[in-house]
Coordinates of C-alpha atoms in Angstrom, one line a residue:
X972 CA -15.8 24.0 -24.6
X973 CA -13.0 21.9 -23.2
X974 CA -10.3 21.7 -27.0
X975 CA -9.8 18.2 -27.7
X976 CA -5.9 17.7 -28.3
X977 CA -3.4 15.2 -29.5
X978 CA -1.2 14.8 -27.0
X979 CA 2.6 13.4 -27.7
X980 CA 3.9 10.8 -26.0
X981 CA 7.1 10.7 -23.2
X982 CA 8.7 7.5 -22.3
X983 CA 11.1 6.3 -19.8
X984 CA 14.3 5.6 -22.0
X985 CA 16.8 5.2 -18.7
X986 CA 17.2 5.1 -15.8
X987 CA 20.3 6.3 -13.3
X988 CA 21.0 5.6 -9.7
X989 CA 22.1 9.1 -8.0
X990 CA 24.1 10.0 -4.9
X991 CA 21.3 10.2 -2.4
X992 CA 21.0 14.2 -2.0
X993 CA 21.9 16.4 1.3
X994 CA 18.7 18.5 1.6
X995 CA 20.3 21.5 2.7
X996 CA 18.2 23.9 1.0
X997 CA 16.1 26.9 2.5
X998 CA 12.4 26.1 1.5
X999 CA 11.9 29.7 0.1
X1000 CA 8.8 30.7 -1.4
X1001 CA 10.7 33.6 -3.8
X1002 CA 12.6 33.8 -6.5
X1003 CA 13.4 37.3 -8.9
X1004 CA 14.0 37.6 -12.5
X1005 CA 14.2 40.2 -14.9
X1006 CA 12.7 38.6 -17.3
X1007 CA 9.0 39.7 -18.2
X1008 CA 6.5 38.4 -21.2
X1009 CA 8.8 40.3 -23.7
X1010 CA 12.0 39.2 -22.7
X1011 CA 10.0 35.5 -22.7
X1012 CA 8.2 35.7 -26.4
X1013 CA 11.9 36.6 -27.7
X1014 CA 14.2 34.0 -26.1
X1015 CA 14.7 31.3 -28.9
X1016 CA 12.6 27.8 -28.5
X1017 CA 14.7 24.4 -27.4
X1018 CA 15.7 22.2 -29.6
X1019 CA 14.7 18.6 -29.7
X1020 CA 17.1 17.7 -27.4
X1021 CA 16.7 20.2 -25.5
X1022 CA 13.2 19.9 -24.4
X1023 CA 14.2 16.2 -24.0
X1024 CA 16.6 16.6 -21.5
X1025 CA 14.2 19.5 -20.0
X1026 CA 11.2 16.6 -19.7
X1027 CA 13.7 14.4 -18.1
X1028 CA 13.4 13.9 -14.3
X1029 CA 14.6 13.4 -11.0
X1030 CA 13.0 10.6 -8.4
X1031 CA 13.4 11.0 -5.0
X1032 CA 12.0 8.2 -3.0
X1033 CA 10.8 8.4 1.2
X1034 CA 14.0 6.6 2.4
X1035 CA 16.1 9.3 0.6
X1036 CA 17.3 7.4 -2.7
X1037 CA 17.2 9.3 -5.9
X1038 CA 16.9 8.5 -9.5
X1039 CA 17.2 10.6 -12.9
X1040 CA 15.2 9.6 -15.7
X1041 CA 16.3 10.4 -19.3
X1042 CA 12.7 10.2 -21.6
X1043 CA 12.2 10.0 -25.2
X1044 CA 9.2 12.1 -27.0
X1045 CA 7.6 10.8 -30.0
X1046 CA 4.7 12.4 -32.4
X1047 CA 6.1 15.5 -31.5
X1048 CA 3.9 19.0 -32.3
X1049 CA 6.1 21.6 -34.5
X1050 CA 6.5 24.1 -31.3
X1051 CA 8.5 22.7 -28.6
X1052 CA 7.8 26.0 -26.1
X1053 CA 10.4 27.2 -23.7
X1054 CA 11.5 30.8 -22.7
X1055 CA 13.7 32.0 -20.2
X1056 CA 14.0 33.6 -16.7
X1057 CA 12.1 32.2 -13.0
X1058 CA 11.3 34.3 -10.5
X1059 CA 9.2 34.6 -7.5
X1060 CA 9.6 37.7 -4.9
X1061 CA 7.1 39.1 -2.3
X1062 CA 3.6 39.2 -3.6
X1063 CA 1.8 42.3 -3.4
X1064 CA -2.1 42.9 -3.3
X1065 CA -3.1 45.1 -6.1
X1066 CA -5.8 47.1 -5.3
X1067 CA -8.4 46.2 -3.3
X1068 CA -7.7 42.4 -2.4
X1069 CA -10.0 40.2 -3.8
X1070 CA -9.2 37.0 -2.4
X1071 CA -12.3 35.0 -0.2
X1072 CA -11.4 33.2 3.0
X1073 CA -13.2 29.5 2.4
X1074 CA -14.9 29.1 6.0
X1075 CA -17.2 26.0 7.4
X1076 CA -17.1 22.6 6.3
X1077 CA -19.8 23.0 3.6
X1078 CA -17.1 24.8 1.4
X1079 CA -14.2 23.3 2.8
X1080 CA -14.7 19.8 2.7
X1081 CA -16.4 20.2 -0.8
X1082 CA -15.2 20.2 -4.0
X1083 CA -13.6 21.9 -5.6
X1084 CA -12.1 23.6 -2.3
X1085 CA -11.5 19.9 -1.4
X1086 CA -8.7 19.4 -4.1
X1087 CA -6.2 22.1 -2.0
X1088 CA -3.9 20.4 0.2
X1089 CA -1.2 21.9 2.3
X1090 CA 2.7 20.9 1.8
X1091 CA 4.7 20.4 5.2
X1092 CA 7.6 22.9 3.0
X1093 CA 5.0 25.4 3.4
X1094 CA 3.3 25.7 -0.2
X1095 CA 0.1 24.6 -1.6
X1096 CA -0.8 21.5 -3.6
X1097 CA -4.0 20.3 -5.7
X1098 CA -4.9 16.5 -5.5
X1099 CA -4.7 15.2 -8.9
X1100 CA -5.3 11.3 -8.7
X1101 CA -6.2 8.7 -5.9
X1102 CA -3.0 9.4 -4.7
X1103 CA -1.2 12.3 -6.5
X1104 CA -0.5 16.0 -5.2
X1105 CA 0.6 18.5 -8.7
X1106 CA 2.7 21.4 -6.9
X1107 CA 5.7 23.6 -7.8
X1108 CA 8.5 22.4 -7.7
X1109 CA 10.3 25.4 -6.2
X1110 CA 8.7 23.9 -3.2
X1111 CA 10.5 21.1 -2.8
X1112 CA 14.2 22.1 -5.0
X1113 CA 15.5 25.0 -5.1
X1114 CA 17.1 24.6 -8.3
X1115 CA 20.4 23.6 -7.2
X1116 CA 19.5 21.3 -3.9
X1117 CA 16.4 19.4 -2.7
X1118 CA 15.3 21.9 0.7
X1119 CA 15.5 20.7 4.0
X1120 CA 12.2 19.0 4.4
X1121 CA 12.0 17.5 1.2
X1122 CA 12.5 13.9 2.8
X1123 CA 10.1 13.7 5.1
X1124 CA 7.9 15.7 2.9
X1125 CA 4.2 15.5 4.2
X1126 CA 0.6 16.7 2.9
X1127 CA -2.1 18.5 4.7
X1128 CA -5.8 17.9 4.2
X1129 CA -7.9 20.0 6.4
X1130 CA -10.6 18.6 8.3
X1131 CA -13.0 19.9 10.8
X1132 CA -11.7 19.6 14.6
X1133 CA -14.6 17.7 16.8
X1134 CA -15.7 19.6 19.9
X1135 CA -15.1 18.0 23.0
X1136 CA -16.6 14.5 23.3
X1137 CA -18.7 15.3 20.5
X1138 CA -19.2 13.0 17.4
X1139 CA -19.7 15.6 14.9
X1140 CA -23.2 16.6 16.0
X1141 CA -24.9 20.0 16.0
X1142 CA -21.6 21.7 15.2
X1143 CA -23.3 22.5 12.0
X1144 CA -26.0 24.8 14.6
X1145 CA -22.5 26.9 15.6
X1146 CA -22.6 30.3 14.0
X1147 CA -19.1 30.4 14.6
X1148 CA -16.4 29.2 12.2
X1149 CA -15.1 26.2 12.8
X1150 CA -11.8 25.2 14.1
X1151 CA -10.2 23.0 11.6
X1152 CA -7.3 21.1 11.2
X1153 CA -4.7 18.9 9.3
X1154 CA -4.8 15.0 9.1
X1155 CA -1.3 14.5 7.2
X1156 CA 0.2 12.3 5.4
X1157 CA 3.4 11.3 4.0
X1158 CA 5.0 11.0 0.8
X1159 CA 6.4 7.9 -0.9
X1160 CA 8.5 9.7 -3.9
X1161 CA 8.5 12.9 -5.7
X1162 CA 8.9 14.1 -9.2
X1163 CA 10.8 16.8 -10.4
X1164 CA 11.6 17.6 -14.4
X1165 CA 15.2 18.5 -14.9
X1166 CA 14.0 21.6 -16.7
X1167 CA 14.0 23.2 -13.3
X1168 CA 17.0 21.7 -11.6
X1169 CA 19.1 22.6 -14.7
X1170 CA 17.1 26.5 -14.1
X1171 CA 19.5 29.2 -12.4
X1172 CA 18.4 32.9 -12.3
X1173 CA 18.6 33.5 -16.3
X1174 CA 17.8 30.0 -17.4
X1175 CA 14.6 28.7 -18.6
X1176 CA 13.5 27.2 -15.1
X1177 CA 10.7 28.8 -14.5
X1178 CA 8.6 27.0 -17.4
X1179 CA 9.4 23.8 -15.3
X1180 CA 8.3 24.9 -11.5
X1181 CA 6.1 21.8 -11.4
X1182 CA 6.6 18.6 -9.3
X1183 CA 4.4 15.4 -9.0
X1184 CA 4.0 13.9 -5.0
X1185 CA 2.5 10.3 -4.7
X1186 CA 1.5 10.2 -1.3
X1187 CA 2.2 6.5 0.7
X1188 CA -2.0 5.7 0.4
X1189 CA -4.9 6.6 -1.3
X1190 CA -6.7 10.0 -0.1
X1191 CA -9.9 8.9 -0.6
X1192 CA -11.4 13.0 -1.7
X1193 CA -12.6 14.0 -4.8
X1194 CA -9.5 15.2 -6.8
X1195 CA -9.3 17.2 -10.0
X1196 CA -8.3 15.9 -13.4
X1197 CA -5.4 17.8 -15.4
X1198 CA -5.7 19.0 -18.9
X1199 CA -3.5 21.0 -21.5
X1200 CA -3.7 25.0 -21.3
X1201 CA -6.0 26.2 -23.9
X1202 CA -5.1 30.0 -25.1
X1203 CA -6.3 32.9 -23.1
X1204 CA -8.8 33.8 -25.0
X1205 CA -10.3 30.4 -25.2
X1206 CA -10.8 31.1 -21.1
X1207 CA -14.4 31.2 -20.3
X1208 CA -14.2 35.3 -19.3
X1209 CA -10.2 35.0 -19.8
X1210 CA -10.5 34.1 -16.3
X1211 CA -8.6 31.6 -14.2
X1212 CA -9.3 30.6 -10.2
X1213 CA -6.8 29.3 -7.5
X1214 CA -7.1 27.9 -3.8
X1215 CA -4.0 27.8 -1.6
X1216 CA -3.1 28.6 2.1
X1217 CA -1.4 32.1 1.7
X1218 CA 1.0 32.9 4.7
X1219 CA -0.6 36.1 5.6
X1220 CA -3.9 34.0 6.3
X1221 CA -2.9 31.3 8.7
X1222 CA -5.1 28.1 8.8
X1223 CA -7.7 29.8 6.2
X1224 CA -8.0 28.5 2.5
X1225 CA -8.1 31.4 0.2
X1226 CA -10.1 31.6 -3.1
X1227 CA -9.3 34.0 -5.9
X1228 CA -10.0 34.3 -9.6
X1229 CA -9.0 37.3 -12.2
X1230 CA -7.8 37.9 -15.5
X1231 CA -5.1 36.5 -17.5
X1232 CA -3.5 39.7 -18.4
X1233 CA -0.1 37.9 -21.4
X1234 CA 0.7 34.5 -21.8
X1235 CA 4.1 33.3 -23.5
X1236 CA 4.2 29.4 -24.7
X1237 CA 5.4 27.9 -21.0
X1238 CA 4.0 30.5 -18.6
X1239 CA 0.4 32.7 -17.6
X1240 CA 0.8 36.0 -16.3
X1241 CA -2.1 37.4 -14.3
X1242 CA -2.7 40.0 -11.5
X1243 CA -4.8 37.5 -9.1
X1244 CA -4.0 38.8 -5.8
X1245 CA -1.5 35.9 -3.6
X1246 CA 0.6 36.2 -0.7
X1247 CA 3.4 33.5 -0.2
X1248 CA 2.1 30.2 0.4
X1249 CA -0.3 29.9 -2.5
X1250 CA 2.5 28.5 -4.5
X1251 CA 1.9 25.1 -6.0
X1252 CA -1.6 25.7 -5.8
X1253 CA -3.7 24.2 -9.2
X1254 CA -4.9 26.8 -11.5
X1255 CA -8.2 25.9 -13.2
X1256 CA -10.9 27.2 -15.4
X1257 CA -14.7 25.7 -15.6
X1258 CA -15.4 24.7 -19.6
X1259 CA -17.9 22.3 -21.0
X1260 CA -16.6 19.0 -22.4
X1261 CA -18.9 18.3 -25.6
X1262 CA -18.2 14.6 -25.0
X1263 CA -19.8 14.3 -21.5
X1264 CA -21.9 16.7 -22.1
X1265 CA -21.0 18.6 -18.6
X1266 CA -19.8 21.1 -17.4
X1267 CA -15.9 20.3 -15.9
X1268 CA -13.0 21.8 -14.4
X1269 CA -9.7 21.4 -15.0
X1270 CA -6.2 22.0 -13.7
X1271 CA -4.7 23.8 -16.3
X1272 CA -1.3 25.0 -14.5
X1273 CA 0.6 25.9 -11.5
X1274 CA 0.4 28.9 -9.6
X1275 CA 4.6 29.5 -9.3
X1276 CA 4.7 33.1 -7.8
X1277 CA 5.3 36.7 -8.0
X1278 CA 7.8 38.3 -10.4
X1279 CA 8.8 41.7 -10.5
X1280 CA 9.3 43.2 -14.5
X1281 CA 11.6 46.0 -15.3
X1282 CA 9.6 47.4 -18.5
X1283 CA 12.0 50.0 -19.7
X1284 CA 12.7 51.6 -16.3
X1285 CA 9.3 50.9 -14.4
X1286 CA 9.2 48.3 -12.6
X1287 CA 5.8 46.0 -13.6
X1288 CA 4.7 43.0 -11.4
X1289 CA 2.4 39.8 -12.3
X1290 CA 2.0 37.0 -10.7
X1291 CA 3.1 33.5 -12.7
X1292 CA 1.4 30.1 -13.5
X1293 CA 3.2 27.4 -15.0
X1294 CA 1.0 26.1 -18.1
X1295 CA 0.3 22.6 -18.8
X1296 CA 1.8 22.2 -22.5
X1297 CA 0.6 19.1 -24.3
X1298 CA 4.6 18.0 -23.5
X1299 CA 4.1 18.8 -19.8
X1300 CA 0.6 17.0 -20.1
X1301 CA 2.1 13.6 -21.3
X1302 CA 4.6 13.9 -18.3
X1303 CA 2.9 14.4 -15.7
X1304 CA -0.2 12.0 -17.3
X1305 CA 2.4 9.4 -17.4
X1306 CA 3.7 9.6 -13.8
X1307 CA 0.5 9.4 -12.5
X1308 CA -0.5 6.3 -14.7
X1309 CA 2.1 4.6 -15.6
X1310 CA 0.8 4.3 -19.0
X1311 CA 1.4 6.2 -22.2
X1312 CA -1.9 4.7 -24.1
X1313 CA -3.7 6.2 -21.2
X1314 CA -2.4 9.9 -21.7
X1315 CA -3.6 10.5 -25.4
X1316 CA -6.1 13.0 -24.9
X1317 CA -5.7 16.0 -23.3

């Protein structure tokens, strides 16, 4: 069953006018760190203030103009969370590659296949509210700069393409796949915590690849509610699934699900196998929520890439999801809402 927990609350406390940004940044899709689980679970947690200025933000808005956001936490838990070290590099398939190729628009164009969206930057992105895209943020910042097509930054829902003159009908009867393609649309402004713009190579960025999109109008799709990462072995089957567009499979939506293999405070490392692309993607798991009596999925982090391990000489690789803390949880609860009495329960 879905944990019920109390979630703290993170305010607006300022607001700052920035130089509007050059977007000169290669959208790359990999990052490498030598920093694995151990060298994670060691590094010492943030202070206060710390994790403060982490949960700060930048805003950058369609015409270009950008904000930072300084935020005050209250009722805060006893374990702040933090580690050190992002990384992405290319993703390898380990073993035989268990990912499924989502064909036809029975899958596609239903839930919860229907939540994936592509980003124009090249990455993946889960619809999260009427009109809010959860992605990482490595897609849109690469730490230091805001990449190239940040400002006209557009998202990707794939939709079946019509056959000639046809209205739709009897394409159903084809027994081939069908052709689809992307309706876009574009972004008002974009969120991005200052956890990862502050994150170099050996910082703690990695915790913080997440951004938040809101997209100019509603989407009008079933999207996918966010809640707080339970422990692994709270995970029905230790299992978690993903949906992105990896590179390697052009046009095709890609399913996978496998086994959390360590988890440190911020981050899940797992084996599921993902080719460059996927990243952003919403990781969820299926539990039952005792309230609703129901069944329910959930995002409960961000797929942020590949990273390669040097465990005493041999090199080790996992993949990486971001997980949604019950700090990360107010955030991004509150940028969708607007409203702090809204984002109590994770």
């Amino acid at each position: 069953t879905w944990p019920s927990y109390r979630v703290p609350v993170i305010l607006p406390q300022s607001t700052l006018n920035l130089d509007k940004p050059q977007f000169d940044a290669e959208a790359r899709l990999e990052v490498v760190s030598p920093c694995g689980p151990a060298c994670h679970k060691s590094s010492p947690l943030p202070t206060y203030e710390e994790v403060k200025n982490y949960l700060s933000y930048e805003t950058l808005y369609a015409n270009g103009s950008l904000t930072e956001t300084e935020v005050g936490i209250y009722i805060l838990s006893s374990s702040g969370g933090g580690s050190q070290g992002k990384s992405r590099t290319k993703r390898q398939i380990y073993g035989y590659d268990s990912r499924f190729s989502i064909f036809g628009k029975d899958f596609l164009l239903n839930y919860p296949f229907s939540t994936s969206v592509k980003l124009s930057t090249g990455c993946t992105g889960t619809l999260v509210a009427e009109k809010h895209v959860l992605t990482a943020a490595h897609c849109i910042h690469d730490g230091k700069s805001y990449v190239k097509g940040a400002q006209k930054l557009r998202v990707g829902f794939l939709k079946p393409k019509l056959k000639d003159g046809s209205k739709g009908a009897n394409i159903t009867n084809s027994a081939m796949p069908e052709k689809m393609k992307f309706q876009w649309i574009r972004v008002k402004r974009t969120h991005v915590p200052k956890g990862w713009i502050k994150g170099n190579a050996n910082d703690i960025g990695m915790d913080y690849d997440y951004a938040l999109l809101e997209l100019k109008k509603p989407h009008k799709r079933k999207f996918m509610k966010i809640g707080v990462s339970p422990p692994a072995r709270h995970l029905p089957g230790g299992r978690i699934h993903f949906s992105g567009y990896d590179n390697d499979r052009p046009g095709n939506l890609v399913y996978r699900f496998c086994d959390v293999k360590d988890e440190t405070y911020d981050l899940l490392y797992q084996q599921c196998d993902a080719q460059p692309g996927a990243s952003g993607s919403g990781v969820y798991v299926r539990m039952w929520k005792r309230q609703d009596n129901k069944w329910e999925r959930k995002i409960i982090g961000i797929f942020s890439g590949h990273q390669w391990v040097d465990m005493n000489g041999t090199p080790q690789d996992f993949n990486v999801a971001v997980r949604i803390t019950p700090l990360k949880y107010a955030q991004i609860c509150y940028w969708i809402k607007g409203n702090y009495l809204d984002c109590r329960e994770g």
